[in-house]
């Protein structure tokens, strides 16, 4: 049950397209102005050719009108330890009327955590071994969210990473921690 106290003001998208609205978000402006971050393409993380693919669940299968309407904006810190992704979540991703399905939030976080930690692992390849998630507030449909992730530590083939989903004002909607493991090399 959603508390009536939890209110997130909707965007005024009647006068702006989603793309224009995204450009006007304070978080978009802040990340573009931050010298510690640079924008990167959605293309697969730099991994060996055998692991590259283009049909991903989050960025391709769930893309389209009423789902992930726009290609996400992805920012990586210059030290490679942090990633921030701005994404719009449409009403076709709901589990309850007007509220994004928790599995979608988990998938977004897993994608962001992997994008953050995998380039820091041996060989630039890794797989989710353990993932924990806490839902803090509902994530409302037809809104932009910011998914942030940061490397916690690397221990050999193990990479520990944490992340969170925020609304456009910085309120934490969900947070998570994960362990990614690089495959053994011969």
PDB file of C-alpha atoms in Angstrom:
ATOM      1  CA  UNK A   1       0.000   0.000   0.000  1.00  0.00           C
ATOM      2  CA  UNK A   2       1.333   3.420  -0.938  1.00  0.00           C
ATOM      3  CA  UNK A   3       1.193   6.074   1.746  1.00  0.00           C
ATOM      4  CA  UNK A   4      -0.709   9.186   0.789  1.00  0.00           C
ATOM      5  CA  UNK A   5       2.227  11.135   2.262  1.00  0.00           C
ATOM      6  CA  UNK A   6       4.558   9.960  -0.494  1.00  0.00           C
ATOM      7  CA  UNK A   7       4.159  12.489  -3.287  1.00  0.00           C
ATOM      8  CA  UNK A   8       6.472  13.200  -6.153  1.00  0.00           C
ATOM      9  CA  UNK A   9       5.444  16.110  -8.305  1.00  0.00           C
ATOM     10  CA  UNK A  10       4.995  15.155 -11.944  1.00  0.00           C
ATOM     11  CA  UNK A  11       6.997  16.731 -14.719  1.00  0.00           C
ATOM     12  CA  UNK A  12       5.353  19.224 -16.982  1.00  0.00           C
ATOM     13  CA  UNK A  13       5.787  17.236 -20.159  1.00  0.00           C
ATOM     14  CA  UNK A  14       2.847  18.822 -21.960  1.00  0.00           C
ATOM     15  CA  UNK A  15       5.035  21.716 -23.097  1.00  0.00           C
ATOM     16  CA  UNK A  16       8.275  19.758 -23.481  1.00  0.00           C
ATOM     17  CA  UNK A  17       9.165  16.498 -25.121  1.00  0.00           C
ATOM     18  CA  UNK A  18      10.770  13.891 -22.863  1.00  0.00           C
ATOM     19  CA  UNK A  19      14.139  14.662 -24.416  1.00  0.00           C
ATOM     20  CA  UNK A  20      13.768  18.377 -23.677  1.00  0.00           C
ATOM     21  CA  UNK A  21      12.535  17.607 -20.165  1.00  0.00           C
ATOM     22  CA  UNK A  22      15.568  15.391 -19.498  1.00  0.00           C
ATOM     23  CA  UNK A  23      17.868  18.181 -20.657  1.00  0.00           C
ATOM     24  CA  UNK A  24      16.222  20.596 -18.204  1.00  0.00           C
ATOM     25  CA  UNK A  25      16.687  18.336 -15.154  1.00  0.00           C
ATOM     26  CA  UNK A  26      19.088  19.748 -12.576  1.00  0.00           C
ATOM     27  CA  UNK A  27      20.832  16.380 -12.292  1.00  0.00           C
ATOM     28  CA  UNK A  28      21.519  16.346 -16.043  1.00  0.00           C
ATOM     29  CA  UNK A  29      23.008  19.829 -15.877  1.00  0.00           C
ATOM     30  CA  UNK A  30      25.029  18.998 -12.755  1.00  0.00           C
ATOM     31  CA  UNK A  31      26.556  15.833 -14.230  1.00  0.00           C
ATOM     32  CA  UNK A  32      27.408  17.579 -17.498  1.00  0.00           C
ATOM     33  CA  UNK A  33      29.056  20.431 -15.574  1.00  0.00           C
ATOM     34  CA  UNK A  34      30.990  18.107 -13.238  1.00  0.00           C
ATOM     35  CA  UNK A  35      34.602  17.803 -14.435  1.00  0.00           C
ATOM     36  CA  UNK A  36      34.848  14.450 -12.626  1.00  0.00           C
ATOM     37  CA  UNK A  37      32.301  12.842 -14.995  1.00  0.00           C
ATOM     38  CA  UNK A  38      32.121  12.281 -18.719  1.00  0.00           C
ATOM     39  CA  UNK A  39      29.224  11.090 -20.819  1.00  0.00           C
ATOM     40  CA  UNK A  40      29.516   7.694 -22.467  1.00  0.00           C
ATOM     41  CA  UNK A  41      27.605   5.736 -25.082  1.00  0.00           C
ATOM     42  CA  UNK A  42      25.168   2.945 -24.265  1.00  0.00           C
ATOM     43  CA  UNK A  43      27.303   0.481 -26.251  1.00  0.00           C
ATOM     44  CA  UNK A  44      28.324  -2.646 -24.338  1.00  0.00           C
ATOM     45  CA  UNK A  45      30.967  -2.235 -21.689  1.00  0.00           C
ATOM     46  CA  UNK A  46      34.449  -2.752 -23.107  1.00  0.00           C
ATOM     47  CA  UNK A  47      34.659  -6.515 -22.751  1.00  0.00           C
ATOM     48  CA  UNK A  48      36.229  -9.212 -24.902  1.00  0.00           C
ATOM     49  CA  UNK A  49      34.331  -9.766 -28.167  1.00  0.00           C
ATOM     50  CA  UNK A  50      32.977 -13.148 -27.008  1.00  0.00           C
ATOM     51  CA  UNK A  51      30.984 -11.416 -24.251  1.00  0.00           C
ATOM     52  CA  UNK A  52      29.633  -8.468 -26.251  1.00  0.00           C
ATOM     53  CA  UNK A  53      26.010  -8.544 -27.299  1.00  0.00           C
ATOM     54  CA  UNK A  54      23.448  -5.985 -28.316  1.00  0.00           C
ATOM     55  CA  UNK A  55      20.174  -7.523 -27.147  1.00  0.00           C
ATOM     56  CA  UNK A  56      20.058  -6.735 -23.454  1.00  0.00           C
ATOM     57  CA  UNK A  57      16.925  -6.981 -21.333  1.00  0.00           C
ATOM     58  CA  UNK A  58      17.009  -3.499 -19.847  1.00  0.00           C
ATOM     59  CA  UNK A  59      18.370  -1.350 -22.662  1.00  0.00           C
ATOM     60  CA  UNK A  60      16.839  -3.133 -25.644  1.00  0.00           C
ATOM     61  CA  UNK A  61      13.978  -5.513 -24.812  1.00  0.00           C
ATOM     62  CA  UNK A  62      12.355  -3.062 -22.390  1.00  0.00           C
ATOM     63  CA  UNK A  63      12.887  -0.104 -24.701  1.00  0.00           C
ATOM     64  CA  UNK A  64       9.919   1.561 -26.390  1.00  0.00           C
ATOM     65  CA  UNK A  65       6.886   3.725 -25.917  1.00  0.00           C
ATOM     66  CA  UNK A  66       5.612   3.563 -22.351  1.00  0.00           C
ATOM     67  CA  UNK A  67       8.647   1.574 -21.239  1.00  0.00           C
ATOM     68  CA  UNK A  68      12.176   2.999 -21.426  1.00  0.00           C
ATOM     69  CA  UNK A  69      11.206   5.752 -23.846  1.00  0.00           C
ATOM     70  CA  UNK A  70      14.629   7.322 -24.376  1.00  0.00           C
ATOM     71  CA  UNK A  71      18.157   6.016 -24.598  1.00  0.00           C
ATOM     72  CA  UNK A  72      19.574   6.604 -21.116  1.00  0.00           C
ATOM     73  CA  UNK A  73      22.202   9.219 -20.377  1.00  0.00           C
ATOM     74  CA  UNK A  74      25.242   7.493 -18.889  1.00  0.00           C
ATOM     75  CA  UNK A  75      28.014   9.294 -17.018  1.00  0.00           C
ATOM     76  CA  UNK A  76      31.237   7.682 -15.726  1.00  0.00           C
ATOM     77  CA  UNK A  77      33.651   9.253 -13.276  1.00  0.00           C
ATOM     78  CA  UNK A  78      37.133   9.915 -14.630  1.00  0.00           C
ATOM     79  CA  UNK A  79      38.603   7.419 -12.143  1.00  0.00           C
ATOM     80  CA  UNK A  80      36.176   4.732 -13.408  1.00  0.00           C
ATOM     81  CA  UNK A  81      34.803   4.097  -9.918  1.00  0.00           C
ATOM     82  CA  UNK A  82      31.319   5.649 -10.300  1.00  0.00           C
ATOM     83  CA  UNK A  83      28.499   5.629 -12.834  1.00  0.00           C
ATOM     84  CA  UNK A  84      25.289   7.679 -12.981  1.00  0.00           C
ATOM     85  CA  UNK A  85      22.495   6.819 -15.407  1.00  0.00           C
ATOM     86  CA  UNK A  86      19.474   9.025 -16.085  1.00  0.00           C
ATOM     87  CA  UNK A  87      16.513   7.045 -17.431  1.00  0.00           C
ATOM     88  CA  UNK A  88      12.798   7.641 -17.986  1.00  0.00           C
ATOM     89  CA  UNK A  89      10.467   4.831 -16.844  1.00  0.00           C
ATOM     90  CA  UNK A  90       7.059   4.652 -18.526  1.00  0.00           C
ATOM     91  CA  UNK A  91       3.705   3.281 -17.412  1.00  0.00           C
ATOM     92  CA  UNK A  92       4.095  -0.085 -19.193  1.00  0.00           C
ATOM     93  CA  UNK A  93       6.753  -1.040 -16.590  1.00  0.00           C
ATOM     94  CA  UNK A  94       4.328  -1.003 -13.650  1.00  0.00           C
ATOM     95  CA  UNK A  95       3.612  -3.765 -11.164  1.00  0.00           C
ATOM     96  CA  UNK A  96       0.814  -1.733  -9.553  1.00  0.00           C
ATOM     97  CA  UNK A  97      -1.041   1.150 -11.147  1.00  0.00           C
ATOM     98  CA  UNK A  98       1.371   4.050 -11.448  1.00  0.00           C
ATOM     99  CA  UNK A  99       4.232   2.306  -9.610  1.00  0.00           C
ATOM    100  CA  UNK A 100       7.205   0.755 -11.409  1.00  0.00           C
ATOM    101  CA  UNK A 101       7.576  -3.001 -10.868  1.00  0.00           C
ATOM    102  CA  UNK A 102      10.220  -3.914  -8.284  1.00  0.00           C
ATOM    103  CA  UNK A 103      11.827  -6.331 -10.731  1.00  0.00           C
ATOM    104  CA  UNK A 104      12.442  -3.422 -13.089  1.00  0.00           C
ATOM    105  CA  UNK A 105      14.199  -1.530 -10.298  1.00  0.00           C
ATOM    106  CA  UNK A 106      16.307  -4.617  -9.538  1.00  0.00           C
ATOM    107  CA  UNK A 107      17.219  -4.985 -13.216  1.00  0.00           C
ATOM    108  CA  UNK A 108      18.196  -1.303 -13.508  1.00  0.00           C
ATOM    109  CA  UNK A 109      20.425  -1.584 -10.468  1.00  0.00           C
ATOM    110  CA  UNK A 110      22.041  -4.822 -11.653  1.00  0.00           C
ATOM    111  CA  UNK A 111      22.810  -3.174 -15.022  1.00  0.00           C
ATOM    112  CA  UNK A 112      24.298  -0.076 -13.374  1.00  0.00           C
ATOM    113  CA  UNK A 113      26.309  -2.061 -10.830  1.00  0.00           C
ATOM    114  CA  UNK A 114      27.699  -4.291 -13.584  1.00  0.00           C
ATOM    115  CA  UNK A 115      28.533  -1.329 -15.830  1.00  0.00           C
ATOM    116  CA  UNK A 116      30.445   0.167 -12.913  1.00  0.00           C
ATOM    117  CA  UNK A 117      32.360  -2.823 -11.569  1.00  0.00           C
ATOM    118  CA  UNK A 118      33.076  -4.971 -14.647  1.00  0.00           C
ATOM    119  CA  UNK A 119      35.648  -2.622 -16.241  1.00  0.00           C
ATOM    120  CA  UNK A 120      37.517  -2.757 -12.914  1.00  0.00           C
ATOM    121  CA  UNK A 121      37.667  -6.581 -12.802  1.00  0.00           C
ATOM    122  CA  UNK A 122      40.498  -8.716 -14.225  1.00  0.00           C
ATOM    123  CA  UNK A 123      39.904  -9.176 -17.947  1.00  0.00           C
ATOM    124  CA  UNK A 124      37.015  -6.690 -17.918  1.00  0.00           C
ATOM    125  CA  UNK A 125      34.471  -9.500 -17.560  1.00  0.00           C
ATOM    126  CA  UNK A 126      32.288 -10.374 -14.600  1.00  0.00           C
ATOM    127  CA  UNK A 127      28.992 -11.833 -13.520  1.00  0.00           C
ATOM    128  CA  UNK A 128      26.605 -11.075 -10.672  1.00  0.00           C
ATOM    129  CA  UNK A 129      27.261 -13.552  -7.835  1.00  0.00           C
ATOM    130  CA  UNK A 130      25.238 -11.917  -5.068  1.00  0.00           C
ATOM    131  CA  UNK A 131      22.768  -9.034  -5.120  1.00  0.00           C
ATOM    132  CA  UNK A 132      20.808  -7.447  -2.274  1.00  0.00           C
ATOM    133  CA  UNK A 133      18.162  -4.767  -2.654  1.00  0.00           C
ATOM    134  CA  UNK A 134      16.195  -2.522  -0.310  1.00  0.00           C
ATOM    135  CA  UNK A 135      13.117  -0.709  -1.569  1.00  0.00           C
ATOM    136  CA  UNK A 136      12.837   2.627   0.260  1.00  0.00           C
ATOM    137  CA  UNK A 137      10.006   4.442  -1.539  1.00  0.00           C
ATOM    138  CA  UNK A 138       7.758   3.736  -4.514  1.00  0.00           C
ATOM    139  CA  UNK A 139       9.153   4.563  -7.931  1.00  0.00           C
ATOM    140  CA  UNK A 140       6.412   6.274  -9.902  1.00  0.00           C
ATOM    141  CA  UNK A 141       5.829   5.694 -13.595  1.00  0.00           C
ATOM    142  CA  UNK A 142       6.364   8.390 -16.204  1.00  0.00           C
ATOM    143  CA  UNK A 143       9.250   9.923 -14.290  1.00  0.00           C
ATOM    144  CA  UNK A 144      12.981  10.177 -14.701  1.00  0.00           C
ATOM    145  CA  UNK A 145      15.200   8.376 -12.210  1.00  0.00           C
ATOM    146  CA  UNK A 146      18.931   8.480 -11.601  1.00  0.00           C
ATOM    147  CA  UNK A 147      20.691   5.171 -11.009  1.00  0.00           C
ATOM    148  CA  UNK A 148      24.030   5.650  -9.255  1.00  0.00           C
ATOM    149  CA  UNK A 149      26.672   3.010  -8.615  1.00  0.00           C
ATOM    150  CA  UNK A 150      30.108   3.042  -7.020  1.00  0.00           C
ATOM    151  CA  UNK A 151      32.898   0.504  -6.613  1.00  0.00           C
ATOM    152  CA  UNK A 152      33.326  -0.438  -2.950  1.00  0.00           C
ATOM    153  CA  UNK A 153      36.412  -2.665  -3.283  1.00  0.00           C
ATOM    154  CA  UNK A 154      38.191  -5.180  -5.480  1.00  0.00           C
ATOM    155  CA  UNK A 155      39.673  -8.378  -4.038  1.00  0.00           C
ATOM    156  CA  UNK A 156      41.307 -10.378  -6.800  1.00  0.00           C
ATOM    157  CA  UNK A 157      38.506 -11.677  -9.026  1.00  0.00           C
ATOM    158  CA  UNK A 158      35.825 -10.308  -6.678  1.00  0.00           C
ATOM    159  CA  UNK A 159      34.333  -6.859  -7.140  1.00  0.00           C
ATOM    160  CA  UNK A 160      32.063  -5.284  -4.556  1.00  0.00           C
ATOM    161  CA  UNK A 161      29.777  -2.470  -5.666  1.00  0.00           C
ATOM    162  CA  UNK A 162      26.879  -0.470  -4.240  1.00  0.00           C
ATOM    163  CA  UNK A 163      24.184   1.603  -5.869  1.00  0.00           C
ATOM    164  CA  UNK A 164      20.883   3.369  -5.552  1.00  0.00           C
ATOM    165  CA  UNK A 165      17.932   4.640  -7.544  1.00  0.00           C
ATOM    166  CA  UNK A 166      16.939   8.242  -6.887  1.00  0.00           C
ATOM    167  CA  UNK A 167      14.138  10.443  -8.117  1.00  0.00           C
ATOM    168  CA  UNK A 168      15.084  13.610  -9.992  1.00  0.00           C
ATOM    169  CA  UNK A 169      15.351  15.504  -6.688  1.00  0.00           C
ATOM    170  CA  UNK A 170      17.790  13.056  -5.090  1.00  0.00           C
ATOM    171  CA  UNK A 171      15.361  11.118  -2.861  1.00  0.00           C
ATOM    172  CA  UNK A 172      16.548   7.507  -2.543  1.00  0.00           C
ATOM    173  CA  UNK A 173      13.930   5.082  -3.868  1.00  0.00           C
ATOM    174  CA  UNK A 174      15.981   1.868  -3.596  1.00  0.00           C
ATOM    175  CA  UNK A 175      19.528   0.877  -2.729  1.00  0.00           C
ATOM    176  CA  UNK A 176      21.592  -2.225  -3.290  1.00  0.00           C
ATOM    177  CA  UNK A 177      24.921  -3.957  -2.910  1.00  0.00           C
ATOM    178  CA  UNK A 178      26.363  -6.684  -5.089  1.00  0.00           C
ATOM    179  CA  UNK A 179      29.301  -8.988  -5.581  1.00  0.00           C
ATOM    180  CA  UNK A 180      30.511  -9.554  -9.136  1.00  0.00           C
ATOM    181  CA  UNK A 181      33.097 -12.217  -9.948  1.00  0.00           C
ATOM    182  CA  UNK A 182      35.457 -12.361 -12.916  1.00  0.00           C
ATOM    183  CA  UNK A 183      35.797 -15.822 -14.461  1.00  0.00           C
ATOM    184  CA  UNK A 184      38.996 -17.746 -13.851  1.00  0.00           C
ATOM    185  CA  UNK A 185      41.561 -17.384 -16.578  1.00  0.00           C
ATOM    186  CA  UNK A 186      43.848 -20.173 -17.688  1.00  0.00           C
TER     187      UNK A 186
END
